[in-house]
């Protein structure tokens, strides 16, 4: 009797295992063949030469840490991991706290979370437009130039230079008469190099200065369209250059300044005695601000991090806000009643209470950042990709993007895995705890 | 549903309900400070919102302008001169076989991947939740660990596997890879959801003599449909938005991300293909996002480590 029941029991056990195997089998087999075994194989590959298949020990890892390109990729990854999750978490906290009191925070959450639905490719394309270097096309540079010009207006006459052989020489970033001129002798200052579309609308045909005792002169565009004008003389169709800042210099010191009128004339009232060097001030010729080369070698990493923040800020904000909503309200009230300022409440009460969530956000983003690939493959133009390189991108480039160096590629993959490992252990612990 | 954060409520795109009414009797000074403060906060929030909308708006407007207009001036000039807007780029896109073919490829990859991950994942998750067998906990922990493993650790050997199978570069290879890397997360998520099933329901069904598969199909699956729905959205988007896997395994039948990336080598000259193409590729995710915001949010918060 006992024997029979134990046989039945073991048969039932076998049956149970069989059923479990049938349920789990397909998933486990797929993962074993396409994830687990390849992981082991990648480790093996990283210890072998990809061409000969010989065991080379840690040589691939040595190449990884000594190669300039791979080292740069690793360093960039470190920058990414340190900077991006921190900024996103802090920004998320700020937004979460600030929007608590704003009525339509729901709309904002929707807007901020939306980028998470979009592919990195689409974000890359989107931000190529944002970061376009030409301020005529790139929104960011257009905005920067507008702000810059509002505070320091662009000079009208950049690129303009004196006509050769007319006695004007470069000085202090501008141009001046080669030698001092007596005050009662009008100064002719012919310049060239102003494209037609930049001739000011208030410019009228140039006119020789009226006779007078004070230091005076004329600045004009000594260029006749279609040719025919004589160098150094005011021809019929030539225009004066209004708004030019002119300085009178004596013994190296600027003693007076004047501005030209519509026909290019200027007068220094009161300067009737002595000799002066007349100078067209440097401010007339400063090159205009043309924005920033966002996707050039120097700024490409911060620029791409900017796009990354755009994607993930909503994620951080919403998670943190959920934590804030769950915070015991009486603690906050007690702090306020005790007279704590907003800042104190934030630092001493809010942040410590939501710290577990901040950690989760931070760790999640760190994992995500380590694996970042698509954004760096799309956003930086090919010319800056070496500069923007990270481990995941370099791994693709050496293994598939023409390199076929599976040894080095595998070493990079193993490195990536090791970098993710601490965050993985953290996540396993957290997820095991939360099982119901 | 089990969420990332057990102790906190499920985050939703709804007012958090924390409208802070603090001091019972705020003094006049405090009220003034509060009002100014909330004014500043409001301005800041509006600025952030505008800032966040701008890039996408730019892409959308650029996609409606000719390549010549786009290379001459910024998209914002269209705001004051809307006459330059045209649907020509989209018309041309429809006639571009490479792009339309790639959209079709994307569907051919994303739909089977999603179905397979859901099917195989649900079966496995049910076993982990309701069947008793040795090594069950270990399998679960491994599934959790594998949710985080970067795909880079498998691509080189998998390329060899797919070569041996004769599918390297083709759609089945891309699907297989997505399924393998989608399964751990699916199993983790669904197993936790299945655990919420009342024991009585399972036991009752079993006592009625239903086979384990019948219990799975008739009891567990109907119970889990919200989780299955969220997971379907997540997995579908994951594959839809993927570029890396397609680059490595799908070069013979490129999906839309791949096809657009090809164009970005000459970004300025191909903007009339890139901008509308990117917008079309964004349309599906955005429709899912606005249509299923709640599910979307939950699952993205859980799946962000992938």
PDB file of N, CA, C and O in Angstrom, chain B residues 26 49 57 64 90-91 105 115 130 171 194 203 215 219 221-222 232 234 237 263 269 298 306:
ATOM      1  N   UNK B  26      -1.816  81.325   7.027  1.00  0.00           N
ATOM      2  CA  UNK B  26      -0.608  81.930   6.490  1.00  0.00           C
ATOM      3  C   UNK B  26      -0.631  83.439   6.677  1.00  0.00           C
ATOM      4  O   UNK B  26      -1.657  84.073   6.441  1.00  0.00           O
ATOM      5  N   UNK B  49       7.872  73.268 -20.606  1.00  0.00           N
ATOM      6  CA  UNK B  49       6.946  72.640 -21.539  1.00  0.00           C
ATOM      7  C   UNK B  49       7.210  73.083 -22.973  1.00  0.00           C
ATOM      8  O   UNK B  49       7.285  72.260 -23.888  1.00  0.00           O
ATOM      9  N   UNK B  57       8.209  69.878 -32.690  1.00  0.00           N
ATOM     10  CA  UNK B  57       7.514  70.816 -33.570  1.00  0.00           C
ATOM     11  C   UNK B  57       8.404  71.167 -34.756  1.00  0.00           C
ATOM     12  O   UNK B  57       7.951  71.209 -35.902  1.00  0.00           O
ATOM     13  N   UNK B  64       7.373  69.431 -43.580  1.00  0.00           N
ATOM     14  CA  UNK B  64       6.375  70.013 -44.482  1.00  0.00           C
ATOM     15  C   UNK B  64       6.965  71.099 -45.373  1.00  0.00           C
ATOM     16  O   UNK B  64       6.228  71.865 -45.998  1.00  0.00           O
ATOM     17  N   UNK B  90       5.771  64.132 -48.258  1.00  0.00           N
ATOM     18  CA  UNK B  90       5.056  62.907 -47.885  1.00  0.00           C
ATOM     19  C   UNK B  90       4.615  62.148 -49.125  1.00  0.00           C
ATOM     20  O   UNK B  90       4.654  60.916 -49.161  1.00  0.00           O
ATOM     21  N   UNK B  91       4.201  62.897 -50.145  1.00  0.00           N
ATOM     22  CA  UNK B  91       3.821  62.248 -51.398  1.00  0.00           C
ATOM     23  C   UNK B  91       5.022  61.506 -51.972  1.00  0.00           C
ATOM     24  O   UNK B  91       4.922  60.351 -52.401  1.00  0.00           O
ATOM     25  N   UNK B 105       8.685  46.086 -43.536  1.00  0.00           N
ATOM     26  CA  UNK B 105       9.609  45.214 -42.806  1.00  0.00           C
ATOM     27  C   UNK B 105       9.478  45.410 -41.304  1.00  0.00           C
ATOM     28  O   UNK B 105       9.526  44.449 -40.529  1.00  0.00           O
ATOM     29  N   UNK B 115       4.101  38.875 -30.613  1.00  0.00           N
ATOM     30  CA  UNK B 115       3.251  37.705 -30.365  1.00  0.00           C
ATOM     31  C   UNK B 115       4.056  36.593 -29.686  1.00  0.00           C
ATOM     32  O   UNK B 115       3.624  35.989 -28.701  1.00  0.00           O
ATOM     33  N   UNK B 130       2.851  29.172 -10.793  1.00  0.00           N
ATOM     34  CA  UNK B 130       1.883  28.220 -10.263  1.00  0.00           C
ATOM     35  C   UNK B 130       2.261  26.751 -10.365  1.00  0.00           C
ATOM     36  O   UNK B 130       1.493  25.883  -9.989  1.00  0.00           O
ATOM     37  N   UNK B 171      14.756  38.728 -41.866  1.00  0.00           N
ATOM     38  CA  UNK B 171      13.787  39.060 -40.830  1.00  0.00           C
ATOM     39  C   UNK B 171      13.707  38.005 -39.719  1.00  0.00           C
ATOM     40  O   UNK B 171      13.655  38.377 -38.537  1.00  0.00           O
ATOM     41  N   UNK B 194       0.784  37.032 -12.522  1.00  0.00           N
ATOM     42  CA  UNK B 194       0.071  35.772 -12.288  1.00  0.00           C
ATOM     43  C   UNK B 194      -0.021  35.449 -10.804  1.00  0.00           C
ATOM     44  O   UNK B 194      -0.985  34.844 -10.342  1.00  0.00           O
ATOM     45  N   UNK B 203      -7.138  26.397  -7.768  1.00  0.00           N
ATOM     46  CA  UNK B 203      -7.425  25.107  -7.148  1.00  0.00           C
ATOM     47  C   UNK B 203      -8.787  24.582  -7.618  1.00  0.00           C
ATOM     48  O   UNK B 203      -8.942  23.396  -7.891  1.00  0.00           O
ATOM     49  N   UNK B 215      -6.176  25.444 -17.374  1.00  0.00           N
ATOM     50  CA  UNK B 215      -6.160  26.453 -16.308  1.00  0.00           C
ATOM     51  C   UNK B 215      -5.456  27.708 -16.804  1.00  0.00           C
ATOM     52  O   UNK B 215      -5.918  28.838 -16.614  1.00  0.00           O
ATOM     53  N   UNK B 219      -8.149  30.465 -17.089  1.00  0.00           N
ATOM     54  CA  UNK B 219      -8.144  31.226 -15.835  1.00  0.00           C
ATOM     55  C   UNK B 219      -7.045  32.286 -15.822  1.00  0.00           C
ATOM     56  O   UNK B 219      -7.306  33.470 -15.604  1.00  0.00           O
ATOM     57  N   UNK B 221      -4.797  33.455 -18.253  1.00  0.00           N
ATOM     58  CA  UNK B 221      -4.692  34.454 -19.320  1.00  0.00           C
ATOM     59  C   UNK B 221      -5.759  35.540 -19.237  1.00  0.00           C
ATOM     60  O   UNK B 221      -5.440  36.728 -19.330  1.00  0.00           O
ATOM     61  N   UNK B 222      -7.050  35.169 -19.060  1.00  0.00           N
ATOM     62  CA  UNK B 222      -8.051  36.242 -18.962  1.00  0.00           C
ATOM     63  C   UNK B 222      -7.777  37.175 -17.792  1.00  0.00           C
ATOM     64  O   UNK B 222      -7.979  38.381 -17.888  1.00  0.00           O
ATOM     65  N   UNK B 232       2.504  43.945 -24.408  1.00  0.00           N
ATOM     66  CA  UNK B 232       2.435  43.973 -25.871  1.00  0.00           C
ATOM     67  C   UNK B 232       2.850  45.348 -26.381  1.00  0.00           C
ATOM     68  O   UNK B 232       3.635  45.460 -27.337  1.00  0.00           O
ATOM     69  N   UNK B 234       4.722  47.559 -24.890  1.00  0.00           N
ATOM     70  CA  UNK B 234       6.149  47.767 -24.624  1.00  0.00           C
ATOM     71  C   UNK B 234       7.015  47.030 -25.642  1.00  0.00           C
ATOM     72  O   UNK B 234       7.927  47.598 -26.241  1.00  0.00           O
ATOM     73  N   UNK B 237       6.798  48.437 -29.188  1.00  0.00           N
ATOM     74  CA  UNK B 237       7.538  49.686 -29.332  1.00  0.00           C
ATOM     75  C   UNK B 237       9.032  49.444 -29.304  1.00  0.00           C
ATOM     76  O   UNK B 237       9.800  50.077 -30.028  1.00  0.00           O
ATOM     77  N   UNK B 263      20.005  57.433 -44.753  1.00  0.00           N
ATOM     78  CA  UNK B 263      19.859  58.754 -45.365  1.00  0.00           C
ATOM     79  C   UNK B 263      20.636  59.829 -44.623  1.00  0.00           C
ATOM     80  O   UNK B 263      20.953  60.869 -45.191  1.00  0.00           O
ATOM     81  N   UNK B 269      21.061  67.272 -47.534  1.00  0.00           N
ATOM     82  CA  UNK B 269      20.462  67.063 -48.853  1.00  0.00           C
ATOM     83  C   UNK B 269      19.288  66.102 -48.792  1.00  0.00           C
ATOM     84  O   UNK B 269      18.390  66.165 -49.618  1.00  0.00           O
ATOM     85  N   UNK B 298       3.117  52.774 -16.931  1.00  0.00           N
ATOM     86  CA  UNK B 298       3.516  51.722 -15.992  1.00  0.00           C
ATOM     87  C   UNK B 298       4.619  50.863 -16.571  1.00  0.00           C
ATOM     88  O   UNK B 298       5.622  50.570 -15.936  1.00  0.00           O
ATOM     89  N   UNK B 306      15.921  47.998 -19.562  1.00  0.00           N
ATOM     90  CA  UNK B 306      16.307  47.203 -20.730  1.00  0.00           C
ATOM     91  C   UNK B 306      17.295  47.938 -21.605  1.00  0.00           C
ATOM     92  O   UNK B 306      17.205  49.132 -21.797  1.00  0.00           O
TER      93      UNK B 306
END
